Structure formats: structure tokens, C-alpha cells
PDB file of C-alpha atoms in Angstrom:
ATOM      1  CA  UNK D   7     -82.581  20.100 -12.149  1.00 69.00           C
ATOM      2  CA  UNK D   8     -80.606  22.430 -10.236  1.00 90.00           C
ATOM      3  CA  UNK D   9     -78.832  22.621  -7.412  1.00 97.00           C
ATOM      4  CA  UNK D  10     -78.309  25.256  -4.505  1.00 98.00           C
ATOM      5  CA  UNK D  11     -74.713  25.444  -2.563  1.00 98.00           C
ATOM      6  CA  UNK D  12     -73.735  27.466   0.390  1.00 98.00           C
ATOM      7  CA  UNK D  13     -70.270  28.127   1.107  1.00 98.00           C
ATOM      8  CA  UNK D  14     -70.169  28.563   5.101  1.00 95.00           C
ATOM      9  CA  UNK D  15     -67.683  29.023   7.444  1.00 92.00           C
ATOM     10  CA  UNK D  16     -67.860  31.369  10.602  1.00 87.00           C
ATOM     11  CA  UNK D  17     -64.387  31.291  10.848  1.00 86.00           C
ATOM     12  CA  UNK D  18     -62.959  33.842   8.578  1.00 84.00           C
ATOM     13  CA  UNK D  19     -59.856  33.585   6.401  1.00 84.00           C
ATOM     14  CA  UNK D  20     -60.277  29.885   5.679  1.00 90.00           C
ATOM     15  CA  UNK D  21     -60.267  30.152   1.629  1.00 91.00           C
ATOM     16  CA  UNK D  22     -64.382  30.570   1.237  1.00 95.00           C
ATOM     17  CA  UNK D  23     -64.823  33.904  -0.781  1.00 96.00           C
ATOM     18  CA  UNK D  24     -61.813  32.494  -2.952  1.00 97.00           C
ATOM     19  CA  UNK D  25     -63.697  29.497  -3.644  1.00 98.00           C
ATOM     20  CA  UNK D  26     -66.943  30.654  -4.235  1.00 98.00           C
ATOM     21  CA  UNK D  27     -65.392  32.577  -6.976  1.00 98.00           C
ATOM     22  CA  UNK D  28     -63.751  30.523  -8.518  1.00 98.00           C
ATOM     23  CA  UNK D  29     -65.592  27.460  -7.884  1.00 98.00           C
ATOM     24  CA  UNK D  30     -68.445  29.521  -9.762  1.00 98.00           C
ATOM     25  CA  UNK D  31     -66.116  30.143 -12.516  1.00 98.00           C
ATOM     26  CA  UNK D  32     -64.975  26.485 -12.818  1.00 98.00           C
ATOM     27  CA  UNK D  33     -68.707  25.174 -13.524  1.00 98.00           C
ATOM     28  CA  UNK D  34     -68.860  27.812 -15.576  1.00 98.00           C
ATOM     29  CA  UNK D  35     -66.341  26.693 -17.282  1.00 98.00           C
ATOM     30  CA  UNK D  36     -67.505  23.508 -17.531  1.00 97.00           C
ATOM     31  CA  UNK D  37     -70.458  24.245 -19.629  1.00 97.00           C
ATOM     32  CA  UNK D  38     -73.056  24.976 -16.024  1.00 97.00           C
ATOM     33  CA  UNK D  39     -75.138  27.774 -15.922  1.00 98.00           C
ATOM     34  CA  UNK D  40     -74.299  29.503 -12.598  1.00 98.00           C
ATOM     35  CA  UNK D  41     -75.909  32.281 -10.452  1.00 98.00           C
ATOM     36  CA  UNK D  42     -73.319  33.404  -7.966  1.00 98.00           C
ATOM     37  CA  UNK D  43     -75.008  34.976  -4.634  1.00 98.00           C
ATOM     38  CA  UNK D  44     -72.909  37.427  -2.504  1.00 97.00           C
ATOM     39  CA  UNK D  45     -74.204  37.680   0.649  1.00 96.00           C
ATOM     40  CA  UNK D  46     -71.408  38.829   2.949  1.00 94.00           C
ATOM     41  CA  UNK D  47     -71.469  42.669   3.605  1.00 92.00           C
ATOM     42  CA  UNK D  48     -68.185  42.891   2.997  1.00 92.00           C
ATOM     43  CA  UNK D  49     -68.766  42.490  -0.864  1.00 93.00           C
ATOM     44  CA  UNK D  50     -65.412  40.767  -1.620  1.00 94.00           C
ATOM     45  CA  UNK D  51     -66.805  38.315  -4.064  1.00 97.00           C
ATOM     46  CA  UNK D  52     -68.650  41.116  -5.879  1.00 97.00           C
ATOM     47  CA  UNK D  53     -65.298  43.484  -5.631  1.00 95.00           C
ATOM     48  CA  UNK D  54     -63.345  40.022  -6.939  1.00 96.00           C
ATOM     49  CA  UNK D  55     -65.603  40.224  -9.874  1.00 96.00           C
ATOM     50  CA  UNK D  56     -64.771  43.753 -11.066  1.00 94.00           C
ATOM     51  CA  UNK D  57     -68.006  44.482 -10.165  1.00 94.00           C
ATOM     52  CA  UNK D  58     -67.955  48.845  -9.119  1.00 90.00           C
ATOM     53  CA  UNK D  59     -70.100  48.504  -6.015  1.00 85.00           C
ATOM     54  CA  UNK D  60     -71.226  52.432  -5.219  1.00 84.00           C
ATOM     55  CA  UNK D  61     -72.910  52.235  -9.023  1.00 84.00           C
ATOM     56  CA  UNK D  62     -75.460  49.264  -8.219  1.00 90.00           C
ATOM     57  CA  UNK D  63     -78.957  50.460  -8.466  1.00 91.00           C
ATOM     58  CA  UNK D  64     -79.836  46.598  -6.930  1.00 95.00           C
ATOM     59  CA  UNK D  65     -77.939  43.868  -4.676  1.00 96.00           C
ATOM     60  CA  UNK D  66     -78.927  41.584  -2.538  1.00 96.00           C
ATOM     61  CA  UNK D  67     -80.022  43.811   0.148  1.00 94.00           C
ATOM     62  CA  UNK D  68     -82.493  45.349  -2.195  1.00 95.00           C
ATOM     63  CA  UNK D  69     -84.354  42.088  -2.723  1.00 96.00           C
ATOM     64  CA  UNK D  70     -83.991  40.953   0.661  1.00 95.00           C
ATOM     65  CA  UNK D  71     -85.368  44.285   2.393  1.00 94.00           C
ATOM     66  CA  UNK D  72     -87.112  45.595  -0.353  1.00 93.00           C
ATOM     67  CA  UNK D  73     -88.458  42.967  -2.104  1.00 94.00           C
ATOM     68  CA  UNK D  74     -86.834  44.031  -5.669  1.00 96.00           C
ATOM     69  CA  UNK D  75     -87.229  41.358  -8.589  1.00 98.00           C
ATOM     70  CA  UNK D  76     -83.682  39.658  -8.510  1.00 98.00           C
ATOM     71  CA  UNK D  77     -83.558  39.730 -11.643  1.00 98.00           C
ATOM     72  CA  UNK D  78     -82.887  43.193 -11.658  1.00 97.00           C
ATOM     73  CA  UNK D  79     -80.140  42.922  -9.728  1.00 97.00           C
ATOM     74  CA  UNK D  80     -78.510  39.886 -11.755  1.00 98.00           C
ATOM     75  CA  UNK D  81     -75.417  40.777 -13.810  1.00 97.00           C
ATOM     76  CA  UNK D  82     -73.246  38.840 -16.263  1.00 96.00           C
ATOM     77  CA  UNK D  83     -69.469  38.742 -15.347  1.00 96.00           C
ATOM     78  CA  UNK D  84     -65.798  38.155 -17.029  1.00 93.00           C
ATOM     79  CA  UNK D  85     -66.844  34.621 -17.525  1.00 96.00           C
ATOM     80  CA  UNK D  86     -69.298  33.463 -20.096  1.00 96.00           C
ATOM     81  CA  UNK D  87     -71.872  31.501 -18.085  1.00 98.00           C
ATOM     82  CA  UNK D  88     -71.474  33.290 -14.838  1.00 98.00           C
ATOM     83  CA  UNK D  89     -73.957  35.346 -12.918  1.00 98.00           C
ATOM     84  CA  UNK D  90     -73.695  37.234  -9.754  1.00 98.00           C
ATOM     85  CA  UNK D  91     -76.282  38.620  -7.649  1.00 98.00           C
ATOM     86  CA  UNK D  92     -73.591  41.275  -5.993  1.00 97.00           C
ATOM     87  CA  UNK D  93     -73.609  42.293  -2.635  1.00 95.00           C
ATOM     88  CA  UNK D  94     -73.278  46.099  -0.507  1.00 87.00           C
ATOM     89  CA  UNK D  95     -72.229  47.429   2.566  1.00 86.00           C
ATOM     90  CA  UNK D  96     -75.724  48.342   3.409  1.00 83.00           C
ATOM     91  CA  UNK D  97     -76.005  44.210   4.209  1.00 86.00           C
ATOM     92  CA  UNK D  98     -74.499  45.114   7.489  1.00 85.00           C
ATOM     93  CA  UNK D  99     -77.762  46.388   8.783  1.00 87.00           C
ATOM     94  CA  UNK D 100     -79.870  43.511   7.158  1.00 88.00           C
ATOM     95  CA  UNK D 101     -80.549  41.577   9.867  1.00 87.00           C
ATOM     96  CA  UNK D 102     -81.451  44.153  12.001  1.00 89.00           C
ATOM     97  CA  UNK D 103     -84.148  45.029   9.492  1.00 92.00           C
ATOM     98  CA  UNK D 104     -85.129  41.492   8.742  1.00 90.00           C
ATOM     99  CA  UNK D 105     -85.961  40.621  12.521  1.00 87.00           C
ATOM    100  CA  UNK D 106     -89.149  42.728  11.936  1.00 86.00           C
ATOM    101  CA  UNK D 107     -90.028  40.872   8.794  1.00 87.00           C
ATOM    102  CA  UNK D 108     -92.685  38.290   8.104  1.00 88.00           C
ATOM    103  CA  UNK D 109     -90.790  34.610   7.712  1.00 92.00           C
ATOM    104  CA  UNK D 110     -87.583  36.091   7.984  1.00 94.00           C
ATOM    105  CA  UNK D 111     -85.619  33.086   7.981  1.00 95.00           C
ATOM    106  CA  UNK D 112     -87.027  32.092   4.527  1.00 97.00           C
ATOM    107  CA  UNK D 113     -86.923  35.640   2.740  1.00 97.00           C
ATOM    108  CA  UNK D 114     -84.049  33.740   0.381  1.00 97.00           C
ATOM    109  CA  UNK D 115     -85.173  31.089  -0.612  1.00 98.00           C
ATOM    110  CA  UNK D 116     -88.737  33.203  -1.682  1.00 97.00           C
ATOM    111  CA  UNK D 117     -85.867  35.165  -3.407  1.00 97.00           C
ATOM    112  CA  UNK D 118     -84.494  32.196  -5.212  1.00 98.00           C
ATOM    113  CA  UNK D 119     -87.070  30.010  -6.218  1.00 97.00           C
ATOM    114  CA  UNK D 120     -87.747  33.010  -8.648  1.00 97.00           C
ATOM    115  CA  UNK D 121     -84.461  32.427 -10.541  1.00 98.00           C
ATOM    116  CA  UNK D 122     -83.972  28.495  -9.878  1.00 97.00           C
ATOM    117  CA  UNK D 123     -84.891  27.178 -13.233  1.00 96.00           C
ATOM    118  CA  UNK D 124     -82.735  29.485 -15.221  1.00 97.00           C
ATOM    119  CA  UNK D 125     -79.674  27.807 -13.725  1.00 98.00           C
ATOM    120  CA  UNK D 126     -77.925  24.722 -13.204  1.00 98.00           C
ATOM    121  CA  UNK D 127     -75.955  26.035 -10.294  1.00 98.00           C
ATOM    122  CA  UNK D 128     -76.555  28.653  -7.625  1.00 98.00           C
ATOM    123  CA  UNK D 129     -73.841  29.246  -5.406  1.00 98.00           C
ATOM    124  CA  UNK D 130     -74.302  31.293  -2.154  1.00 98.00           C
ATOM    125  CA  UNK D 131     -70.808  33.102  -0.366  1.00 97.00           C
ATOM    126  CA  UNK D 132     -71.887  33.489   3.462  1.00 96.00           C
ATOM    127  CA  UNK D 133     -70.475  36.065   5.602  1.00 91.00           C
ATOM    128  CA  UNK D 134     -68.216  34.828   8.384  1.00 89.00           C
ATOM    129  CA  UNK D 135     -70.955  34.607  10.960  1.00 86.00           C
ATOM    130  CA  UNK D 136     -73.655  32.449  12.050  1.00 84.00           C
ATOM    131  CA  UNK D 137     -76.214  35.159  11.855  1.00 90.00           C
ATOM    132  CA  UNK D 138     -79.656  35.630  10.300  1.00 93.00           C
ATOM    133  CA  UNK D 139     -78.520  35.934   6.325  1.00 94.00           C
ATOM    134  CA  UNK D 140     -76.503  32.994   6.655  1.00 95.00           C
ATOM    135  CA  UNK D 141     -79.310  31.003   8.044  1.00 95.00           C
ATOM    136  CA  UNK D 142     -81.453  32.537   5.305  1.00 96.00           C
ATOM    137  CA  UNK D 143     -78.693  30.788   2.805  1.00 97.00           C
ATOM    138  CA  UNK D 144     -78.811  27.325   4.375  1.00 97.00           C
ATOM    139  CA  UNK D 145     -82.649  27.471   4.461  1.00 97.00           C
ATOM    140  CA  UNK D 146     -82.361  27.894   0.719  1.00 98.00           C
ATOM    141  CA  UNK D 147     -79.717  25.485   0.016  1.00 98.00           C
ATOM    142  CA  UNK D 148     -79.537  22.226  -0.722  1.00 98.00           C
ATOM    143  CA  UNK D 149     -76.321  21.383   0.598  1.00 98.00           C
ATOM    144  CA  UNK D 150     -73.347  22.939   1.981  1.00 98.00           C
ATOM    145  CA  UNK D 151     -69.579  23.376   1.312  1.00 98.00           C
ATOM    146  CA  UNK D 152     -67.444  24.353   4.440  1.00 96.00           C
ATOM    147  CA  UNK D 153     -63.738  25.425   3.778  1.00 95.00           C
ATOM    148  CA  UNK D 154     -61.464  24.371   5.976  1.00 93.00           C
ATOM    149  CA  UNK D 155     -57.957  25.726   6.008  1.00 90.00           C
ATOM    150  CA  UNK D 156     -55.149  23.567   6.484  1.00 87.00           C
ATOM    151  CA  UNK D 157     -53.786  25.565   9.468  1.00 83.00           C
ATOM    152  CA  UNK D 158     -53.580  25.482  12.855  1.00 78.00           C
ATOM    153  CA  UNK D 159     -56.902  25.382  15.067  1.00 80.00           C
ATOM    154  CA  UNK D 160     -58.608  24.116  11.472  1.00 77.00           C
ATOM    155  CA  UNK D 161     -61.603  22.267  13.510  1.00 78.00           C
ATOM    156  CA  UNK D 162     -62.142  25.179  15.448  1.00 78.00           C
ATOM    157  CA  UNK D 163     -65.365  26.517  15.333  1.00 77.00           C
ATOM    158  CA  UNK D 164     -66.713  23.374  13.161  1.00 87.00           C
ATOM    159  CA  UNK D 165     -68.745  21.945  15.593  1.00 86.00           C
ATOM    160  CA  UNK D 166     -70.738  25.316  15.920  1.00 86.00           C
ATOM    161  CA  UNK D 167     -71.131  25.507  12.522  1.00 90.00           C
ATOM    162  CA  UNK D 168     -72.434  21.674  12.070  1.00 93.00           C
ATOM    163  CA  UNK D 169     -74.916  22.458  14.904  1.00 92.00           C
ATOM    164  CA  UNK D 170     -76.178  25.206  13.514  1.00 91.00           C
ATOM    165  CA  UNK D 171     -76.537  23.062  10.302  1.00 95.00           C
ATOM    166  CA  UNK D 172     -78.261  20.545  12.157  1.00 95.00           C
ATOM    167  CA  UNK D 173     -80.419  22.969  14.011  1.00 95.00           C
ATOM    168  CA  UNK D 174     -81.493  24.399  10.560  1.00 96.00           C
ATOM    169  CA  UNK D 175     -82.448  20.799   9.451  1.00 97.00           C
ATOM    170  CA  UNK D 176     -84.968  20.013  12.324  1.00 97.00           C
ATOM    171  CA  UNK D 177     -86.426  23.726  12.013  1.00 95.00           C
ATOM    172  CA  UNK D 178     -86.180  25.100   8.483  1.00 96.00           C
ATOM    173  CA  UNK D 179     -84.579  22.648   5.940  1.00 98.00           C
ATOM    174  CA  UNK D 180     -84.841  18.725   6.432  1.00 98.00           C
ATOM    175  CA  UNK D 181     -83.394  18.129   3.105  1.00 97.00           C
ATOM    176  CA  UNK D 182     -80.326  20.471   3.719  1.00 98.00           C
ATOM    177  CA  UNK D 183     -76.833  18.106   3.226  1.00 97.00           C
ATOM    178  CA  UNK D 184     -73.272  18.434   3.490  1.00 97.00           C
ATOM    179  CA  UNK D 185     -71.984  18.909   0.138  1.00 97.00           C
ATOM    180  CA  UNK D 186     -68.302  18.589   1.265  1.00 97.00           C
ATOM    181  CA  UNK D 187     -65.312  19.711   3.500  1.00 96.00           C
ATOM    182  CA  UNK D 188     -63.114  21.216   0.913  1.00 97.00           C
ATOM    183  CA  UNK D 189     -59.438  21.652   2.655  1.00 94.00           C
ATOM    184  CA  UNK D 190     -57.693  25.173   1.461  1.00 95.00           C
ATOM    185  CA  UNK D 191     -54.250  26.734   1.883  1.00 92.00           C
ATOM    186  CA  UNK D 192     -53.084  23.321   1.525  1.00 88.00           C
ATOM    187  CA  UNK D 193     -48.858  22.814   1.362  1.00 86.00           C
ATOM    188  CA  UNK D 194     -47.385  19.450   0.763  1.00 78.00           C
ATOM    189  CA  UNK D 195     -44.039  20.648   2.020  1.00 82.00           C
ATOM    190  CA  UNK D 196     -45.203  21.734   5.420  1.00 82.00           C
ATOM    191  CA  UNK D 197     -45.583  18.590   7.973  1.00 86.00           C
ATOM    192  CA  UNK D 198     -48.722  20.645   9.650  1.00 85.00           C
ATOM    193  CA  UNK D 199     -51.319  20.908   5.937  1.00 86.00           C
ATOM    194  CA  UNK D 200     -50.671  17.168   6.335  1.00 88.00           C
ATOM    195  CA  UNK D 201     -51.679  16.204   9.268  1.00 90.00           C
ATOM    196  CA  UNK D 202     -54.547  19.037   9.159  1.00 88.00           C
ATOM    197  CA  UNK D 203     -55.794  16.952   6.080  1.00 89.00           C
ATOM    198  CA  UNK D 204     -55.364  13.521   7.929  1.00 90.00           C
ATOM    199  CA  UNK D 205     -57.697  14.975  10.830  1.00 89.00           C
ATOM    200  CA  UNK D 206     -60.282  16.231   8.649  1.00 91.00           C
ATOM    201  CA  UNK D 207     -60.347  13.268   6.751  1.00 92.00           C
ATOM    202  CA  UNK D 208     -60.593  11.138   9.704  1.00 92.00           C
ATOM    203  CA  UNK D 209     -63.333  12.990  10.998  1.00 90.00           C
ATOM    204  CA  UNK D 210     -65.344  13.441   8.253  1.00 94.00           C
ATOM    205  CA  UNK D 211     -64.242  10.609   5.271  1.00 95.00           C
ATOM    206  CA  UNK D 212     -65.821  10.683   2.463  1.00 94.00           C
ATOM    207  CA  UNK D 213     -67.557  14.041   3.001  1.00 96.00           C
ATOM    208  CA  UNK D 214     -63.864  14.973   2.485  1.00 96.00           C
ATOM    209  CA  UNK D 215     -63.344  16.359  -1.284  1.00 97.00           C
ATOM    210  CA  UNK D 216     -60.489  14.767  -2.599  1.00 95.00           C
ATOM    211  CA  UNK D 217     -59.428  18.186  -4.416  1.00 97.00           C
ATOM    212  CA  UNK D 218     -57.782  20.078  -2.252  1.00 96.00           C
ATOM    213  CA  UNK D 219     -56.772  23.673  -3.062  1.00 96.00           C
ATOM    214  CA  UNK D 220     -52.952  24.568  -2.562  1.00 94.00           C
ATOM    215  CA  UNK D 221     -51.534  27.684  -1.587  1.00 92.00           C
ATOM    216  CA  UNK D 222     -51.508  29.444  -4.951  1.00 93.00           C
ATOM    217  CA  UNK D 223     -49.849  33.458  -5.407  1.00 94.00           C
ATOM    218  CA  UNK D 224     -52.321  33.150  -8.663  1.00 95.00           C
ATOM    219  CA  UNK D 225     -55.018  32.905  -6.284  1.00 95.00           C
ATOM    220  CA  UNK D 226     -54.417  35.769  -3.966  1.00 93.00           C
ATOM    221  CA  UNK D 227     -53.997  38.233  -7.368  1.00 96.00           C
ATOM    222  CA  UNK D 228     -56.350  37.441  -9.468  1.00 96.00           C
ATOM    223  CA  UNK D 229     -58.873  39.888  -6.989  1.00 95.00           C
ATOM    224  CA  UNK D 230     -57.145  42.589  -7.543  1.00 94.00           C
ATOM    225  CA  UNK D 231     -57.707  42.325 -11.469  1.00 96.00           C
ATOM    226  CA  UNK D 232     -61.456  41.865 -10.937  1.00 95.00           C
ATOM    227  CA  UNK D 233     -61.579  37.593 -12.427  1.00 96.00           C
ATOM    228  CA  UNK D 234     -61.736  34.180 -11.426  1.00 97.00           C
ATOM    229  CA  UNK D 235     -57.737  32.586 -11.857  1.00 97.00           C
ATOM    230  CA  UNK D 236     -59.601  30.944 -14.132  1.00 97.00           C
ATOM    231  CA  UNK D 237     -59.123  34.104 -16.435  1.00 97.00           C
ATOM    232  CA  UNK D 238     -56.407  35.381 -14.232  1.00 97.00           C
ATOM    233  CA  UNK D 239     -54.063  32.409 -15.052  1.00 97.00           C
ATOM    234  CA  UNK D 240     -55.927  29.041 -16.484  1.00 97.00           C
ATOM    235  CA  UNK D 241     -52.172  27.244 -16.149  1.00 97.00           C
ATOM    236  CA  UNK D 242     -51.810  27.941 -12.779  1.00 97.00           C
ATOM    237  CA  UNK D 243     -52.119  25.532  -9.882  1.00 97.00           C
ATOM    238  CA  UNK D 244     -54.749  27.374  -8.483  1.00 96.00           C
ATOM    239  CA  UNK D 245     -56.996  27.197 -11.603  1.00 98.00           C
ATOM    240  CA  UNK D 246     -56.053  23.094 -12.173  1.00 98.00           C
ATOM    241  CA  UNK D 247     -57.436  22.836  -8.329  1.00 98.00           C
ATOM    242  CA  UNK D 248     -60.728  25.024  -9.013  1.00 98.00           C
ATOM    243  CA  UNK D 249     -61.002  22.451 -12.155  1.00 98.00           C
ATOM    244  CA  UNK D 250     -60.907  19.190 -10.469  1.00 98.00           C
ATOM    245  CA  UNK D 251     -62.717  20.650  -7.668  1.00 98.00           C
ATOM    246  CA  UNK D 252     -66.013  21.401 -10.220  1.00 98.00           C
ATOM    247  CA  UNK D 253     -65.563  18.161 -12.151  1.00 98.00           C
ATOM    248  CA  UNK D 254     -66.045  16.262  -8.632  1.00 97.00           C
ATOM    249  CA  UNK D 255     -69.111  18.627  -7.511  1.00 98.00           C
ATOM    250  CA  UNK D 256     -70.400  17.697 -10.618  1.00 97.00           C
ATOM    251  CA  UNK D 257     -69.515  14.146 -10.599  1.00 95.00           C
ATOM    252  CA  UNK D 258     -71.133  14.020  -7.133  1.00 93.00           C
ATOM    253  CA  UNK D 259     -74.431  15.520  -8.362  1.00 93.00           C
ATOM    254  CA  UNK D 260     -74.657  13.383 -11.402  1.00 82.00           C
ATOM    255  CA  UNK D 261     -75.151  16.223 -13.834  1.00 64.00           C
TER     256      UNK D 261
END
């Protein structure tokens, strides 16, 4: 069995590139075969991979406009287990493209299902933006993680998200779930992260993770070097957080 997870948020700057990284890296980690999709034109989780993106001969605009095997544009990464399915700027013009395409809403998940049984774990980084590539990812996904940050206006912006989610589940995908509200940038000292977590949690309860990822420096330099903190650092915080946070995705999926 395997399972597909978006990482959504229209909001940008809330943690979910970071996460989908490193998330990815943490199942890896934990013995999970993962496929890593990067599906935000801005190509930050491919970049945060060390992955050269003027070199690709295939991404995932290729196979979504072109039709390209994805396995040809599959590549192994820093960390044994780990797959990515990089992205390019040439995404930005996707959905332009796409709107003149047969069953354009479902072009990913045709994409996917090609790949699914190779892997126990596909994870999915959406651009900030409730447009027609991240609708393609929660068509294809069976459940959804949305990063919140533990900031000010944190809610803001969830309710279009949800509807869009529920929108998605009368239309395209009945079976689509929340996975989880995963709470990022989180600081014990600071009054606010606290009471940001207490909302959420009231809210939402148990579709609250109870990992929440702190405010890390680890985190925010491990990029740069082109790996998860997971190779970047395994003792920091940041890493221990990406941890627990994969041992309770897995814990919730019974695998």
C-alpha cells in the first residue's frame, strides 16, 4: 500500500517547502520508500536538494505538458531512499497550457498512478496558490498536510484553502482527507506560538499533529548546502522534530 500526501498552503512562508523536504527525508530515514514531487515553479525543494535545475532534460512540466514517462524524470538524492521528481521555472506557464488539455484537472494523478507501486510514500510540495497544479495534486492525493505557522494572522487564508479541499472532494476526489495541521516556526518562549497553537488546536483537535516544528537556524541552512537537516545536522532540533513528525505520519497510517 501506498500513500499520496500534499503539502498545501496558499499562504506562503508558513514552513511547507521546508517540510516537504525534510519530512521526505525523515520517512526516508525511517526505512519508507519515498517519491518527492516538486510542483511549485519556484523549484525550491528541487534547489534544496542540490539538484542543478538548467541541466534537467525532464521535470514535472515535461510530464505534465508533454506527457514524458516520469520515470525519466525521477532522480535519486543525498538520502538513500529518497526520490524527487524536480521541478522548473517553465511550471509558471503550466496552467496556462493545461486549460487546453483533455481532463486537465486529473493529468497528475494519470502521472502518478504510473509510479505508485514503487513507493511507500509520495509526497507532493504545492506552490503557494490555489491554482490548477495544485488542484491537480489534491486530485491525486490521498490526504493533505497544511502548515500552519505559528505567527500572527496563522488562520488566515485557511478557510479558502479547506473550501477548496472540500470543493475538490464533491468534484474530483471523494476519498481526499486531511492528513494533519502541522504547526511550524513554533517558539515556546514567545507568548504569541502559544496561543497560535492553542487556536489551531481548538479548531481543528486531533487533526492537530502533536509534533510541532520549532524555529530551528539548522533548518533555514541546510538549503543552501543542497540536504535535508537530516544530513545537514541529524542532532539538531530541527532534525529530532522532522523525526517525530514521520514516526506519527507513519503511526497514523499504520505502516
Amino acid at each position: 500500500m501506498s500513500k499520496i500526501i500534499s503539502l498545501a498552503n496558499q499562504k506562503g512562508g508558513v514552513g511547507k517547502t521546508t517540510s516537504a523536504i525534510n519530512l521526505a527525508a525523515a520517512l526516508a530515514k525511517e526505512g519508507k520508500r519515498v517519491l518527492l514531487i516538486d510542483a511549485d515553479p519556484q523549484a525550491n525543494t528541487s534547489s534544496g536538494l542540490g539538484v542543478e535545475i538548467r541541466e534537467l532534460d525532464n521535470t514535472i512540466y515535461e510530464c505534465l505538458i508533454n506527457g514524458v514517462d516520469p520515470h525519466t524524470a525521477i532522480m535519486p538524492t543525498n538520502t538513500q531512499n529518497l526520490s524527487l521528481i524536480p521541478s522548473h521555472i517553465d511550471l509558471v506557464g503550466a496552467e496556462i497550457e493545461m486549460l487546453n488539455l483533455e481532463h486537465r484537472e486529473l493529468l497528475l494523478k494519470n502521472i502518478l498512478a504510473q509510479v505508485r507501486d514503487e513507493y511507500d510514500f509520495i509526497l507532493i510540495d504545492c506552490s503557494p496558490s490555489l491554482g490548477l497544479i495544485t488542484v491537480n495534486a489534491l486530485t491525486a492525493s490521498d490526504s493533505v498536510i497544511i502548515p500552519v505557522q505559528c505567527e500572527f494572522f496563522a488562520l488566515e487564508g485557511i478557510a479558502k484553502l479547506l473550501n477548496t479541499i472540500k470543493i475538490i472532494k464533491s468534484k474530483l476526489n471523494p476519498a481526499l482527507k486531511i492528513e494533519g495541521f502541522l504547526l511550524t516556526m513554533f517558539d515556546n518562549r514567545l507568548r504569541l506560538s502559544n496561543q497560535v497553537y492553542e487556536e489551531v488546536k481548538r479548531h481543528f483537535g486531533d487533526l492537530v499533529f502533536n509534533t510541532v516544528i520549532a524555529r530551528n537556524v539548522r533548518l533555514s541552512e541546510a538549503p543552501s548546502h543542497g540536504v535535508s537537516v537530516l544530513e545537514y545536522d541529524p542532532s539538531s532540533k530541527g532534525a529530532k522534530n522532522y523525526r517525530d513528525l514521520a514516526k506519527e505520519v507513519i503511526a497514523r497510517n499504520r505502516f
